mmCIF file of C-alpha atoms in Angstrom:
data_model
loop_
_atom_site.group_PDB
_atom_site.id
_atom_site.type_symbol
_atom_site.label_atom_id
_atom_site.label_comp_id
_atom_site.label_asym_id
_atom_site.label_seq_id
_atom_site.Cartn_x
_atom_site.Cartn_y
_atom_site.Cartn_z
ATOM 1 C CA MET A 1 -24.374 11.127 7.356
ATOM 2 C CA THR A 2 -26.071 9.176 10.114
ATOM 3 C CA GLY A 3 -24.471 6.348 12.067
ATOM 4 C CA ALA A 4 -26.481 3.810 10.057
ATOM 5 C CA GLY A 5 -25.399 5.517 6.812
ATOM 6 C CA ILE A 6 -21.733 5.331 7.835
ATOM 7 C CA LEU A 7 -22.143 1.629 8.609
ATOM 8 C CA LEU A 8 -23.875 1.001 5.249
ATOM 9 C CA MET A 9 -21.110 2.868 3.373
ATOM 10 C CA ALA A 10 -18.421 0.897 5.194
ATOM 11 C CA LEU A 11 -20.098 -2.479 4.618
ATOM 12 C CA VAL A 12 -20.666 -1.920 0.881
ATOM 13 C CA THR A 13 -17.128 -0.580 0.399
ATOM 14 C CA GLY A 14 -15.607 -3.352 2.499
ATOM 15 C CA ALA A 15 -17.436 -6.103 0.610
ATOM 16 C CA ALA A 16 -16.435 -4.652 -2.775
ATOM 17 C CA THR A 17 -12.831 -4.180 -1.636
ATOM 18 C CA TRP A 18 -12.670 -7.816 -0.544
ATOM 19 C CA ALA A 19 -14.056 -8.870 -3.936
ATOM 20 C CA LEU A 20 -11.458 -6.748 -5.774
ATOM 21 C CA ARG A 21 -8.634 -8.268 -3.724
ATOM 22 C CA ALA A 22 -9.780 -11.887 -3.513
ATOM 23 C CA LEU A 23 -11.776 -12.836 -6.609
ATOM 24 C CA PRO A 24 -8.987 -12.360 -9.202
ATOM 25 C CA THR A 25 -6.711 -14.511 -6.998
ATOM 26 C CA LEU A 26 -9.350 -17.196 -6.574
ATOM 27 C CA MET A 27 -10.305 -17.233 -10.246
ATOM 28 C CA ALA A 28 -6.822 -17.097 -11.846
ATOM 29 C CA ARG A 29 -6.092 -20.814 -11.498
ATOM 30 C CA SER A 30 -3.694 -21.477 -14.349
ATOM 31 C CA GLU A 31 -0.249 -20.131 -15.173
ATOM 32 C CA PRO A 32 -0.347 -17.780 -18.195
ATOM 33 C CA ARG A 33 1.662 -19.152 -21.137
ATOM 34 C CA PRO A 34 5.295 -17.917 -20.794
ATOM 35 C CA GLY A 35 5.916 -14.998 -23.130
ATOM 36 C CA SER A 36 2.198 -14.388 -23.677
ATOM 37 C CA VAL A 37 0.762 -10.896 -23.474
ATOM 38 C CA LEU A 38 -0.952 -11.727 -20.155
ATOM 39 C CA ALA A 39 2.267 -13.145 -18.663
ATOM 40 C CA ARG A 40 4.250 -10.052 -19.674
ATOM 41 C CA PHE A 41 1.472 -7.750 -18.413
ATOM 42 C CA LEU A 42 1.385 -9.439 -15.004
ATOM 43 C CA ALA A 43 5.200 -9.505 -14.743
ATOM 44 C CA ALA A 44 5.341 -5.770 -15.451
ATOM 45 C CA THR A 45 2.411 -4.934 -13.155
ATOM 46 C CA GLY A 46 4.386 -5.405 -9.921
ATOM 47 C CA PRO A 47 7.303 -3.025 -10.552
ATOM 48 C CA ALA A 48 4.963 -0.569 -12.314
ATOM 49 C CA ALA A 49 2.549 -0.618 -9.367
ATOM 50 C CA ILE A 50 5.271 -0.071 -6.768
ATOM 51 C CA ALA A 51 6.831 2.748 -8.826
ATOM 52 C CA THR A 52 3.388 4.314 -9.142
ATOM 53 C CA LEU A 53 2.677 4.041 -5.421
ATOM 54 C CA PHE A 54 6.045 5.630 -4.571
ATOM 55 C CA MET A 55 5.467 8.540 -6.951
ATOM 56 C CA ALA A 56 1.863 8.964 -5.782
ATOM 57 C CA SER A 57 3.035 9.047 -2.157
ATOM 58 C CA VAL A 58 5.501 11.897 -2.761
ATOM 59 C CA ALA A 59 3.481 13.759 -5.430
ATOM 60 C CA PRO A 60 1.486 15.849 -2.906
ATOM 61 C CA GLN A 61 4.831 17.383 -1.831
ATOM 62 C CA LEU A 62 5.751 18.230 -5.417
ATOM 63 C CA PHE A 63 2.464 19.410 -6.969
ATOM 64 C CA PRO A 64 0.880 21.893 -7.268
ATOM 65 C CA VAL A 65 3.020 23.791 -4.735
ATOM 66 C CA PRO A 66 6.361 22.212 -3.765
ATOM 67 C CA ARG A 67 6.912 21.946 -0.006
ATOM 68 C CA ASP A 68 9.459 20.389 2.344
ATOM 69 C CA LEU A 69 11.779 19.569 -0.557
ATOM 70 C CA LEU A 70 14.946 19.395 1.568
ATOM 71 C CA PRO A 71 13.538 16.767 3.963
ATOM 72 C CA LEU A 72 12.158 14.899 0.954
ATOM 73 C CA ALA A 73 15.536 14.882 -0.796
ATOM 74 C CA ALA A 74 17.289 13.823 2.417
ATOM 75 C CA GLY A 75 14.767 11.034 2.954
ATOM 76 C CA ILE A 76 15.174 9.699 -0.584
ATOM 77 C CA ILE A 77 18.977 9.865 -0.512
ATOM 78 C CA ALA A 78 19.140 8.166 2.898
ATOM 79 C CA THR A 79 16.740 5.421 1.768
ATOM 80 C CA VAL A 80 18.822 4.669 -1.335
ATOM 81 C CA ALA A 81 22.138 4.900 0.531
ATOM 82 C CA ALA A 82 20.957 2.588 3.314
ATOM 83 C CA PHE A 83 19.477 0.072 0.886
ATOM 84 C CA LEU A 84 22.476 -0.416 -1.388
ATOM 85 C CA PRO A 85 25.024 -2.065 0.955
ATOM 86 C CA ARG A 86 22.790 -4.851 2.360
ATOM 87 C CA ARG A 87 19.581 -4.568 0.312
ATOM 88 C CA SER A 88 17.619 -4.386 3.569
ATOM 89 C CA VAL A 89 14.122 -2.938 3.135
ATOM 90 C CA ILE A 90 13.658 -2.419 6.884
ATOM 91 C CA LEU A 91 16.967 -0.596 7.346
ATOM 92 C CA ALA A 92 16.380 1.582 4.283
ATOM 93 C CA THR A 93 12.850 2.495 5.389
ATOM 94 C CA LEU A 94 13.922 3.480 8.889
ATOM 95 C CA ALA A 95 16.975 5.414 7.641
ATOM 96 C CA GLY A 96 14.826 7.345 5.161
ATOM 97 C CA ALA A 97 12.227 8.244 7.786
ATOM 98 C CA ALA A 98 14.906 9.259 10.306
ATOM 99 C CA ALA A 99 16.704 11.471 7.772
ATOM 100 C CA TYR A 100 13.421 13.085 6.753
ATOM 101 C CA GLY A 101 12.500 13.838 10.374
ATOM 102 C CA VAL A 102 15.960 15.189 11.292
ATOM 103 C CA VAL A 103 16.202 17.505 8.267
ATOM 104 C CA PHE A 104 12.594 18.612 8.817
ATOM 105 C CA ALA A 105 13.511 19.615 12.396
ATOM 106 C CA LEU A 106 16.705 21.384 11.264
ATOM 107 C CA VAL A 107 14.944 23.349 8.520
ATOM 108 C CA ALA A 108 12.039 24.263 10.794
ATOM 109 C CA MET B 1 14.973 -28.880 1.697
ATOM 110 C CA THR B 2 14.263 -25.688 3.682
ATOM 111 C CA PRO B 3 10.742 -25.515 5.083
ATOM 112 C CA ASN B 4 8.298 -22.971 3.747
ATOM 113 C CA PRO B 5 8.392 -19.715 5.733
ATOM 114 C CA GLY B 6 5.438 -19.631 8.104
ATOM 115 C CA PHE B 7 3.261 -17.181 10.001
ATOM 116 C CA ARG B 8 6.087 -15.931 12.249
ATOM 117 C CA ALA B 9 8.331 -15.116 9.289
ATOM 118 C CA GLY B 10 5.425 -13.256 7.686
ATOM 119 C CA ALA B 11 4.885 -11.308 10.901
ATOM 120 C CA LEU B 12 8.584 -10.330 10.936
ATOM 121 C CA ALA B 13 8.372 -9.216 7.318
ATOM 122 C CA ALA B 14 5.427 -7.014 8.315
ATOM 123 C CA VAL B 15 7.533 -4.895 10.707
ATOM 124 C CA PRO B 16 8.287 -2.059 8.239
ATOM 125 C CA ILE B 17 4.644 -1.995 7.162
ATOM 126 C CA MET B 18 3.497 -1.841 10.777
ATOM 127 C CA LEU B 19 5.950 1.005 11.459
ATOM 128 C CA GLY B 20 4.330 2.891 8.591
ATOM 129 C CA TYR B 21 0.739 1.874 9.219
ATOM 130 C CA PHE B 22 0.491 2.610 12.917
ATOM 131 C CA PRO B 23 1.287 6.346 12.742
ATOM 132 C CA MET B 24 -0.739 6.735 9.534
ATOM 133 C CA ALA B 25 -3.682 5.079 11.231
ATOM 134 C CA VAL B 26 -3.239 7.314 14.269
ATOM 135 C CA VAL B 27 -3.566 10.297 11.917
ATOM 136 C CA PHE B 28 -6.700 8.690 10.459
ATOM 137 C CA GLY B 29 -8.144 8.230 13.951
ATOM 138 C CA VAL B 30 -7.401 11.852 14.842
ATOM 139 C CA GLU B 31 -9.099 13.040 11.633
ATOM 140 C CA ALA B 32 -12.059 10.758 12.304
ATOM 141 C CA SER B 33 -12.537 12.296 15.732
ATOM 142 C CA ARG B 34 -12.340 15.754 14.132
ATOM 143 C CA VAL B 35 -15.292 14.977 11.838
ATOM 144 C CA GLY B 36 -17.305 13.731 14.794
ATOM 145 C CA LEU B 37 -16.818 9.966 14.694
ATOM 146 C CA SER B 38 -16.562 8.077 17.961
ATOM 147 C CA THR B 39 -13.607 5.818 18.757
ATOM 148 C CA LEU B 40 -15.850 2.829 18.045
ATOM 149 C CA GLN B 41 -16.886 4.203 14.632
ATOM 150 C CA ALA B 42 -13.296 5.020 13.648
ATOM 151 C CA GLY B 43 -12.183 1.530 14.637
ATOM 152 C CA MET B 44 -15.162 0.013 12.807
ATOM 153 C CA LEU B 45 -14.231 1.818 9.563
ATOM 154 C CA SER B 46 -10.710 0.365 9.755
ATOM 155 C CA VAL B 47 -11.957 -3.135 10.622
ATOM 156 C CA ILE B 48 -14.513 -3.199 7.785
ATOM 157 C CA MET B 49 -12.660 -1.268 5.062
ATOM 158 C CA PHE B 50 -8.875 -1.664 5.718
ATOM 159 C CA ALA B 51 -7.993 0.724 2.895
ATOM 160 C CA GLY B 52 -5.999 3.802 3.896
ATOM 161 C CA ALA B 53 -6.598 6.229 1.043
ATOM 162 C CA ALA B 54 -10.254 5.240 0.767
ATOM 163 C CA GLN B 55 -10.750 5.716 4.502
ATOM 164 C CA PHE B 56 -9.326 9.245 4.453
ATOM 165 C CA LEU B 57 -11.638 10.063 1.546
ATOM 166 C CA ALA B 58 -14.520 8.460 3.457
ATOM 167 C CA LEU B 59 -14.008 11.026 6.217
ATOM 168 C CA ALA B 60 -14.299 13.849 3.680
ATOM 169 C CA LEU B 61 -17.454 12.286 2.231
ATOM 170 C CA ILE B 62 -18.968 11.824 5.691
ATOM 171 C CA ALA B 63 -18.192 15.460 6.536
ATOM 172 C CA SER B 64 -19.748 16.640 3.255
ATOM 173 C CA GLY B 65 -22.968 14.735 3.942
ATOM 174 C CA ALA B 66 -22.748 12.534 0.839
ATOM 175 C CA ALA B 67 -25.349 9.766 0.428
ATOM 176 C CA PRO B 68 -23.960 6.454 1.766
ATOM 177 C CA LEU B 69 -24.238 4.513 -1.505
ATOM 178 C CA VAL B 70 -22.802 7.388 -3.578
ATOM 179 C CA ALA B 71 -19.906 7.578 -1.117
ATOM 180 C CA ALA B 72 -19.426 3.801 -1.346
ATOM 181 C CA GLY B 73 -19.275 3.986 -5.165
ATOM 182 C CA THR B 74 -16.570 6.644 -4.979
ATOM 183 C CA LEU B 75 -14.559 4.628 -2.476
ATOM 184 C CA ILE B 76 -14.824 1.435 -4.539
ATOM 185 C CA ALA B 77 -13.481 3.318 -7.573
ATOM 186 C CA ILE B 78 -10.401 4.272 -5.545
ATOM 187 C CA ASN B 79 -9.774 0.618 -4.691
ATOM 188 C CA LEU B 80 -10.108 -0.643 -8.287
ATOM 189 C CA ARG B 81 -6.317 -0.898 -8.592
ATOM 190 C CA HIS B 82 -6.361 -3.830 -6.155
ATOM 191 C CA ILE B 83 -7.820 -6.035 -8.882
ATOM 192 C CA LEU B 84 -4.328 -6.436 -10.389
ATOM 193 C CA TYR B 85 -2.523 -7.400 -7.183
ATOM 194 C CA GLY B 86 -3.603 -11.014 -6.673
ATOM 195 C CA PRO B 87 -2.810 -12.292 -10.193
ATOM 196 C CA ALA B 88 0.553 -10.437 -10.241
ATOM 197 C CA LEU B 89 1.496 -11.970 -6.873
ATOM 198 C CA MET B 90 0.438 -15.460 -7.922
ATOM 199 C CA LYS B 91 2.543 -15.147 -11.083
ATOM 200 C CA ALA B 92 5.592 -14.051 -9.066
ATOM 201 C CA ALA B 93 5.027 -16.947 -6.630
ATOM 202 C CA GLY B 94 4.692 -19.517 -9.425
ATOM 203 C CA GLN B 95 0.915 -20.087 -9.206
ATOM 204 C CA PRO B 96 0.925 -21.883 -5.823
ATOM 205 C CA LYS B 97 -2.041 -23.584 -4.145
ATOM 206 C CA ARG B 98 -4.313 -21.075 -2.449
ATOM 207 C CA ARG B 99 -6.873 -22.783 -0.273
ATOM 208 C CA TRP B 100 -7.221 -19.840 2.080
ATOM 209 C CA ALA B 101 -6.974 -17.021 -0.468
ATOM 210 C CA ALA B 102 -10.476 -15.841 0.374
ATOM 211 C CA LEU B 103 -9.151 -14.999 3.851
ATOM 212 C CA TRP B 104 -5.624 -13.657 3.324
ATOM 213 C CA SER B 105 -6.571 -11.690 0.187
ATOM 214 C CA TRP B 106 -8.528 -9.377 2.477
ATOM 215 C CA CYS B 107 -5.192 -7.990 3.671
ATOM 216 C CA LEU B 108 -3.801 -7.363 0.172
ATOM 217 C CA THR B 109 -3.276 -3.630 0.525
ATOM 218 C CA ASP B 110 -0.731 -1.602 -1.498
ATOM 219 C CA GLU B 111 1.996 -2.111 1.082
ATOM 220 C CA VAL B 112 1.296 -5.801 1.749
ATOM 221 C CA PHE B 113 1.253 -6.478 -1.993
ATOM 222 C CA ALA B 114 4.532 -4.613 -2.531
ATOM 223 C CA GLN B 115 6.268 -6.360 0.394
ATOM 224 C CA ALA B 116 5.052 -9.798 -0.711
ATOM 225 C CA LEU B 117 6.062 -9.229 -4.321
ATOM 226 C CA ALA B 118 9.542 -8.041 -3.330
ATOM 227 C CA THR B 119 9.949 -11.113 -1.124
ATOM 228 C CA PHE B 120 8.888 -13.583 -3.816
ATOM 229 C CA ARG B 121 11.221 -11.881 -6.299
ATOM 230 C CA THR B 122 14.141 -12.767 -4.002
ATOM 231 C CA GLY B 123 13.271 -16.431 -4.449
ATOM 232 C CA GLN B 124 11.395 -17.055 -1.211
ATOM 233 C CA ARG B 125 8.692 -19.693 -1.584
ATOM 234 C CA PHE B 126 5.032 -18.825 -1.107
ATOM 235 C CA SER B 127 3.117 -20.111 1.876
ATOM 236 C CA GLU B 128 -0.331 -19.143 3.032
ATOM 237 C CA GLY B 129 0.951 -18.998 6.621
ATOM 238 C CA TRP B 130 3.598 -16.450 5.634
ATOM 239 C CA ILE B 131 1.240 -14.157 3.741
ATOM 240 C CA THR B 132 -1.374 -14.461 6.500
ATOM 241 C CA GLY B 133 1.228 -13.382 9.074
ATOM 242 C CA LEU B 134 2.247 -10.466 6.869
ATOM 243 C CA GLY B 135 -1.319 -9.334 6.225
ATOM 244 C CA LEU B 136 -2.767 -9.859 9.688
ATOM 245 C CA CYS B 137 0.037 -7.946 11.445
ATOM 246 C CA ALA B 138 -0.406 -5.056 9.005
ATOM 247 C CA TYR B 139 -4.174 -5.195 9.646
ATOM 248 C CA ALA B 140 -3.663 -5.205 13.423
ATOM 249 C CA ALA B 141 -1.343 -2.181 13.236
ATOM 250 C CA TRP B 142 -3.865 -0.303 11.098
ATOM 251 C CA VAL B 143 -6.860 -1.032 13.304
ATOM 252 C CA GLY B 144 -4.866 -0.434 16.504
ATOM 253 C CA GLY B 145 -3.520 2.900 15.278
ATOM 254 C CA SER B 146 -6.994 4.039 14.224
ATOM 255 C CA VAL B 147 -8.415 3.349 17.670
ATOM 256 C CA VAL B 148 -5.472 5.001 19.452
ATOM 257 C CA GLY B 149 -5.719 8.089 17.223
ATOM 258 C CA ALA B 150 -9.473 8.475 17.683
ATOM 259 C CA TRP B 151 -9.152 7.907 21.436
ATOM 260 C CA ALA B 152 -6.199 10.249 21.998
ATOM 261 C CA GLY B 153 -7.296 13.119 19.753
ATOM 262 C CA GLU B 154 -5.174 15.666 17.945
ATOM 263 C CA GLU B 155 -2.883 16.601 20.879
ATOM 264 C CA LEU B 156 -1.028 13.352 20.245
ATOM 265 C CA LEU B 157 0.632 14.585 17.050
ATOM 266 C CA THR B 158 0.796 18.354 17.326
ATOM 267 C CA ALA B 159 3.353 18.209 20.170
ATOM 268 C CA TRP B 160 6.003 16.435 18.027
ATOM 269 C CA PRO B 161 5.989 17.903 14.473
ATOM 270 C CA ALA B 162 9.408 16.475 13.433
ATOM 271 C CA LEU B 163 8.446 13.010 14.636
ATOM 272 C CA GLU B 164 5.135 13.303 12.807
ATOM 273 C CA ALA B 165 6.977 14.385 9.628
ATOM 274 C CA GLY B 166 9.468 11.516 9.866
ATOM 275 C CA LEU B 167 6.736 8.967 10.487
ATOM 276 C CA GLY B 168 4.842 10.397 7.527
ATOM 277 C CA PHE B 169 7.791 9.536 5.262
ATOM 278 C CA ILE B 170 7.880 5.878 6.296
ATOM 279 C CA VAL B 171 5.430 4.784 3.600
ATOM 280 C CA PRO B 172 7.198 6.595 0.690
ATOM 281 C CA ALA B 173 10.534 5.230 1.982
ATOM 282 C CA LEU B 174 9.058 1.734 2.151
ATOM 283 C CA PHE B 175 7.797 1.965 -1.439
ATOM 284 C CA LEU B 176 11.184 3.275 -2.624
ATOM 285 C CA ALA B 177 13.075 0.465 -0.866
ATOM 286 C CA LEU B 178 10.656 -2.126 -2.259
ATOM 287 C CA LEU B 179 11.004 -0.635 -5.736
ATOM 288 C CA MET B 180 14.790 -0.993 -5.558
ATOM 289 C CA SER B 181 14.413 -4.594 -4.441
ATOM 290 C CA VAL B 182 12.099 -5.617 -7.324
ATOM 291 C CA ALA B 183 13.483 -3.471 -10.147
ATOM 292 C CA SER B 184 15.552 -5.211 -12.800
ATOM 293 C CA ARG B 185 16.942 -4.295 -16.208
ATOM 294 C CA GLU B 186 13.863 -5.864 -17.835
ATOM 295 C CA SER B 187 11.443 -3.878 -15.678
ATOM 296 C CA LEU B 188 13.074 -0.473 -16.238
ATOM 297 C CA PRO B 189 10.739 0.571 -19.116
ATOM 298 C CA ALA B 190 7.675 -0.314 -17.025
ATOM 299 C CA VAL B 191 9.062 1.576 -14.010
ATOM 300 C CA ALA B 192 10.049 4.658 -16.030
ATOM 301 C CA VAL B 193 6.708 4.853 -17.850
ATOM 302 C CA ALA B 194 4.806 4.307 -14.585
ATOM 303 C CA LEU B 195 6.675 7.183 -12.891
ATOM 304 C CA VAL B 196 6.030 9.592 -15.779
ATOM 305 C CA ALA B 197 2.392 8.528 -16.194
ATOM 306 C CA THR B 198 1.771 8.999 -12.463
ATOM 307 C CA VAL B 199 3.101 12.566 -12.608
ATOM 308 C CA LEU B 200 1.012 13.325 -15.710
ATOM 309 C CA GLY B 201 -2.024 11.682 -14.108
ATOM 310 C CA ALA B 202 -1.568 13.812 -10.989
ATOM 311 C CA LEU B 203 -1.424 16.967 -13.109
ATOM 312 C CA VAL B 204 -4.421 16.093 -15.311
ATOM 313 C CA PHE B 205 -6.663 14.037 -12.994
ATOM 314 C CA ASP B 206 -6.714 13.477 -9.235
ATOM 315 C CA ALA B 207 -4.754 11.115 -6.968
ATOM 316 C CA THR B 208 -6.825 8.090 -7.988
ATOM 317 C CA GLY B 209 -6.461 8.924 -11.680
ATOM 318 C CA ALA B 210 -2.723 9.287 -11.180
ATOM 319 C CA ILE B 211 -2.433 5.833 -9.601
ATOM 320 C CA LEU B 212 -4.541 4.108 -12.248
ATOM 321 C CA SER B 213 -2.654 5.932 -15.048
ATOM 322 C CA GLY B 214 0.724 4.938 -13.652
ATOM 323 C CA MET B 215 -0.101 1.286 -13.069
ATOM 324 C CA ILE B 216 -1.841 0.659 -16.373
ATOM 325 C CA ALA B 217 0.624 2.644 -18.509
ATOM 326 C CA GLY B 218 3.583 0.991 -16.766
ATOM 327 C CA ALA B 219 2.184 -2.512 -17.184
ATOM 328 C CA LEU B 220 1.368 -1.844 -20.853
ATOM 329 C CA ALA B 221 4.906 -0.533 -21.382
ATOM 330 C CA GLY B 222 6.170 -3.825 -19.965
ATOM 331 C CA VAL B 223 4.167 -5.630 -22.641
ATOM 332 C CA LEU B 224 5.045 -3.370 -25.568
ATOM 333 C CA ILE B 225 8.710 -2.484 -24.885
ATOM 334 C CA ARG B 226 10.891 -5.599 -25.025
#
């Protein structure tokens, strides 16, 4: 792909990505009726999306060939254990990453 | 009455995202230099696209010599999931005013969406300054990491494999922590179905299919299972 082709690809993708992120926000002006199908769908979308993104982010380590399972388990356990006492997202994230890196080094 | 959280509070809330984005973007920059992109081109891709998974796929498409518009169509398909984020966030925030949504929505990536949603679920009020601070700092970390990675080349990461591995787990850890902060008894069916559907989607389709399967099946479960 030429330099101009790369720029064209980036511009088209960037414009469409902006539209996907912004237009639904700009167009959804009214609150869905409480208890309606749309309200329940949107309320469930958030937790479902975050659960999906978590699973999708660890799936490459599980399928098709499992790899680095001990660091993965250590990272997950440390994240949960660090989150529970204070419900701090920052602390839990850093603890999980640190545990993953330490166990990765020990296993290697 | 407590004032609405502003730009600075949003920037502070972006810290875990920045810690995840910067090293990921460095990896992107390194990969970009491997497929022959200059530092300027790698930075340009991050400035114009700001979409991690799509950008990594873009490198593969560039390397394979795909036609630009065909490549763009593939990349747009990967980003389709973002269409759900804005309305879900606005619902969680109580449908606030959004004069500048055309600007801050640009930064509504997976991680920014998840962090914002978790914050609003704790009762924090929405402000456009806050979400702009959150999104812009994440954007800056992503663009900065891309440029550093492309400039430094692959030696930057190969010398510290354990550090690279630990940094690579920041994003999964962030999603897990955010999931624990938003999950409730009512959302358990949606979460459980999303997890299972993502695994099935990964086995049957590809990564994009897995993400779309998980999100849609989970959200539908939230509607159907009461």
